[in-house]
């Protein structure tokens, strides 16, 4: 998948051969990078320029000036689209920082309960009797809404298993892999209740299937960098 | 939330409100950005194939149909994409990795402390700088330098979801069944594309992670973790 510039590799190899002949200096090959040796090495982004050397001529003329204002923002998948509910709230969410979301907590909690009420009504049940149940993370509705609204970032654990939720290891909230089924995980947290071995709304006992959309990663594959596949 | 309060809040328009819903993880989420070059579709963050690295991937402008729509999609020179990393636990960005298009390349700055935190940004030209030629559907360009890797270009959408069924579910149109069983459900995004920006960075460049936020709400035993989000900002 990766396309290396072979000529660059060749030049770099030739350069390193020059250095290894001086056996005493083997450990200092990188240290021998200079900004006037006629080759691109070390941290240089061009021949004898960029990186720790002077900027390359072509790049000094590039204009990176200006002030940029936030138009969209995303931490965890689906938060704004699923919980904000109205166009106005969605727009507001996208133009706020993560630390300025206190006003969204009650909105998100309302949405969570409204989902349950919509289904209760369509089933002919009293919405009062069909409510969010603290989920498998042990979060009540207000706390769940708080986590979603005010801590909306992916938690990413370095040097540990990264996963949105791995039912086989129980590890949760340490990252998001491309093939993590974030929809099913989100649905389980919203509708499944607190017993992972006996989840609510699993399509049995006359109740709807609300904890899985029944689609998976399909025939996609996760390769090496850049990890996402060649486009269709 | 009690019923009376809910219906006081949403009244008779509840179903109508709920009918305006999710396209994808964040795909086309908000009217103000839908269909624009700042529209973020997804964010992934995971351990790299080198376990000492973290991979950050943002996808934009999705979903794109194969063919012309994908081939014609392009990054916007007026849009600054920022991966934000909070390594102190206050949900404010301590480090950013910025990506912005110039010419046929995507330029990257960081990880570096941003000049300012919050809604507005400037390009951190004093930070570590790299670039990668923007890939096409058929030609993949990767920069691998200083322990970091960079990519920008069209990719297959990794997001999977029976979106059409979901819209019916939330409107109560398919009660009592809800979602379809395996075999009948279909993945709306299976054959669609996005524009992707991928960065792989050594964890050593991201600082020491703070205590996991889960501890603040009683979820114990989670390892220290950065808080990571992505933002798209337009030049004023």
mmCIF file of N, CA and C in Angstrom, chain A residues 16-60:
data_model
loop_
_atom_site.group_PDB
_atom_site.id
_atom_site.type_symbol
_atom_site.label_atom_id
_atom_site.label_comp_id
_atom_site.label_asym_id
_atom_site.label_seq_id
_atom_site.Cartn_x
_atom_site.Cartn_y
_atom_site.Cartn_z
ATOM 1 N N UNK A 16 24.340 6.479 3.551
ATOM 2 C CA UNK A 16 24.713 5.767 4.764
ATOM 3 C C UNK A 16 25.920 4.875 4.515
ATOM 4 N N UNK A 17 26.061 4.372 3.271
ATOM 5 C CA UNK A 17 27.234 3.561 2.972
ATOM 6 C C UNK A 17 28.510 4.382 3.136
ATOM 7 N N UNK A 18 28.425 5.630 2.739
ATOM 8 C CA UNK A 18 29.590 6.493 2.899
ATOM 9 C C UNK A 18 30.010 6.561 4.357
ATOM 10 N N UNK A 19 29.010 6.605 5.218
ATOM 11 C CA UNK A 19 29.324 6.798 6.625
ATOM 12 C C UNK A 19 29.806 5.513 7.306
ATOM 13 N N UNK A 20 29.218 4.390 6.914
ATOM 14 C CA UNK A 20 29.587 3.163 7.628
ATOM 15 C C UNK A 20 31.040 2.771 7.352
ATOM 16 N N UNK A 21 31.630 3.316 6.297
ATOM 17 C CA UNK A 21 33.037 2.998 6.069
ATOM 18 C C UNK A 21 33.902 3.539 7.209
ATOM 19 N N UNK A 22 33.434 4.595 7.835
ATOM 20 C CA UNK A 22 34.153 5.106 8.989
ATOM 21 C C UNK A 22 33.605 4.406 10.215
ATOM 22 N N UNK A 23 34.107 3.212 10.486
ATOM 23 C CA UNK A 23 33.457 2.359 11.472
ATOM 24 C C UNK A 23 33.353 3.011 12.847
ATOM 25 N N UNK A 24 34.306 3.824 13.195
ATOM 26 C CA UNK A 24 34.269 4.436 14.515
ATOM 27 C C UNK A 24 33.096 5.398 14.672
ATOM 28 N N UNK A 25 32.582 5.809 13.518
ATOM 29 C CA UNK A 25 31.527 6.820 13.570
ATOM 30 C C UNK A 25 30.134 6.230 13.372
ATOM 31 N N UNK A 26 30.038 4.900 13.382
ATOM 32 C CA UNK A 26 28.758 4.280 13.069
ATOM 33 C C UNK A 26 27.616 4.809 13.929
ATOM 34 N N UNK A 27 27.891 5.021 15.189
ATOM 35 C CA UNK A 27 26.832 5.453 16.093
ATOM 36 C C UNK A 27 26.421 6.897 15.854
ATOM 37 N N UNK A 28 27.173 7.568 15.036
ATOM 38 C CA UNK A 28 26.911 8.990 14.860
ATOM 39 C C UNK A 28 26.365 9.328 13.483
ATOM 40 N N UNK A 29 25.856 8.293 12.798
ATOM 41 C CA UNK A 29 25.397 8.537 11.435
ATOM 42 C C UNK A 29 24.364 9.649 11.394
ATOM 43 N N UNK A 30 23.382 9.544 12.321
ATOM 44 C CA UNK A 30 22.355 10.579 12.319
ATOM 45 C C UNK A 30 22.945 11.933 12.662
ATOM 46 N N UNK A 31 23.932 11.902 13.549
ATOM 47 C CA UNK A 31 24.524 13.155 13.979
ATOM 48 C C UNK A 31 25.305 13.831 12.873
ATOM 49 N N UNK A 32 25.579 13.086 11.823
ATOM 50 C CA UNK A 32 26.363 13.660 10.748
ATOM 51 C C UNK A 32 25.520 14.440 9.751
ATOM 52 N N UNK A 33 24.182 14.414 9.968
ATOM 53 C CA UNK A 33 23.343 15.203 9.074
ATOM 54 C C UNK A 33 23.798 16.663 9.116
ATOM 55 N N UNK A 34 24.009 17.203 7.961
ATOM 56 C CA UNK A 34 24.299 18.630 7.909
ATOM 57 C C UNK A 34 23.315 19.290 6.970
ATOM 58 N N UNK A 35 23.278 20.589 7.032
ATOM 59 C CA UNK A 35 22.362 21.328 6.175
ATOM 60 C C UNK A 35 23.046 21.767 4.891
ATOM 61 N N UNK A 36 24.204 21.159 4.615
ATOM 62 C CA UNK A 36 24.865 21.515 3.366
ATOM 63 C C UNK A 36 25.614 20.335 2.758
ATOM 64 N N UNK A 37 25.037 19.101 2.976
ATOM 65 C CA UNK A 37 25.707 17.923 2.438
ATOM 66 C C UNK A 37 25.130 17.496 1.091
ATOM 67 N N UNK A 38 24.171 18.247 0.570
ATOM 68 C CA UNK A 38 23.675 17.962 -0.771
ATOM 69 C C UNK A 38 22.685 16.824 -0.869
ATOM 70 N N UNK A 39 22.270 16.271 0.275
ATOM 71 C CA UNK A 39 21.259 15.212 0.251
ATOM 72 C C UNK A 39 20.207 15.511 1.310
ATOM 73 N N UNK A 40 18.999 14.898 1.121
ATOM 74 C CA UNK A 40 17.966 15.037 2.144
ATOM 75 C C UNK A 40 18.165 13.961 3.176
ATOM 76 N N UNK A 41 18.470 14.332 4.388
ATOM 77 C CA UNK A 41 18.645 13.355 5.460
ATOM 78 C C UNK A 41 18.198 13.972 6.782
ATOM 79 N N UNK A 42 18.259 13.149 7.806
ATOM 80 C CA UNK A 42 17.821 13.619 9.113
ATOM 81 C C UNK A 42 16.373 14.078 9.078
ATOM 82 N N UNK A 43 16.138 15.225 9.621
ATOM 83 C CA UNK A 43 14.766 15.736 9.692
ATOM 84 C C UNK A 43 14.413 16.632 8.512
ATOM 85 N N UNK A 44 15.315 16.722 7.557
ATOM 86 C CA UNK A 44 15.083 17.630 6.434
ATOM 87 C C UNK A 44 13.834 17.234 5.638
ATOM 88 N N UNK A 45 13.116 18.229 5.160
ATOM 89 C CA UNK A 45 11.951 17.969 4.312
ATOM 90 C C UNK A 45 12.285 18.169 2.837
ATOM 91 N N UNK A 46 13.459 18.695 2.575
ATOM 92 C CA UNK A 46 13.973 18.806 1.218
ATOM 93 C C UNK A 46 15.472 18.629 1.319
ATOM 94 N N UNK A 47 16.167 18.821 0.217
ATOM 95 C CA UNK A 47 17.620 18.694 0.247
ATOM 96 C C UNK A 47 18.208 19.874 1.017
ATOM 97 N N UNK A 48 18.804 19.574 2.160
ATOM 98 C CA UNK A 48 19.457 20.584 3.000
ATOM 99 C C UNK A 48 18.529 21.712 3.446
ATOM 100 N N UNK A 49 17.253 21.392 3.576
ATOM 101 C CA UNK A 49 16.328 22.412 4.088
ATOM 102 C C UNK A 49 15.168 21.733 4.793
ATOM 103 N N UNK A 50 14.415 22.532 5.549
ATOM 104 C CA UNK A 50 13.303 21.993 6.325
ATOM 105 C C UNK A 50 13.801 21.280 7.567
ATOM 106 N N UNK A 51 12.873 20.849 8.395
ATOM 107 C CA UNK A 51 13.255 20.181 9.631
ATOM 108 C C UNK A 51 14.099 21.080 10.495
ATOM 109 N N UNK A 52 15.281 20.592 10.901
ATOM 110 C CA UNK A 52 16.143 21.398 11.767
ATOM 111 C C UNK A 52 17.003 22.381 10.977
ATOM 112 N N UNK A 53 16.939 22.308 9.653
ATOM 113 C CA UNK A 53 17.670 23.272 8.821
ATOM 114 C C UNK A 53 16.769 24.464 8.501
ATOM 115 N N UNK A 54 17.257 25.359 7.698
ATOM 116 C CA UNK A 54 16.450 26.502 7.277
ATOM 117 C C UNK A 54 15.252 26.003 6.469
ATOM 118 N N UNK A 55 14.145 26.714 6.538
ATOM 119 C CA UNK A 55 12.980 26.298 5.748
ATOM 120 C C UNK A 55 13.323 26.218 4.264
ATOM 121 N N UNK A 56 12.669 25.263 3.586
ATOM 122 C CA UNK A 56 12.884 25.155 2.155
ATOM 123 C C UNK A 56 12.291 26.390 1.461
ATOM 124 N N UNK A 57 12.914 26.789 0.370
ATOM 125 C CA UNK A 57 12.515 28.019 -0.308
ATOM 126 C C UNK A 57 11.057 27.988 -0.719
ATOM 127 N N UNK A 58 10.629 26.829 -1.265
ATOM 128 C CA UNK A 58 9.255 26.745 -1.736
ATOM 129 C C UNK A 58 8.275 26.919 -0.593
ATOM 130 N N UNK A 59 8.687 26.547 0.638
ATOM 131 C CA UNK A 59 7.744 26.566 1.752
ATOM 132 C C UNK A 59 7.735 27.898 2.491
ATOM 133 N N UNK A 60 8.774 28.653 2.382
ATOM 134 C CA UNK A 60 8.765 29.936 3.075
ATOM 135 C C UNK A 60 7.745 30.881 2.470
#
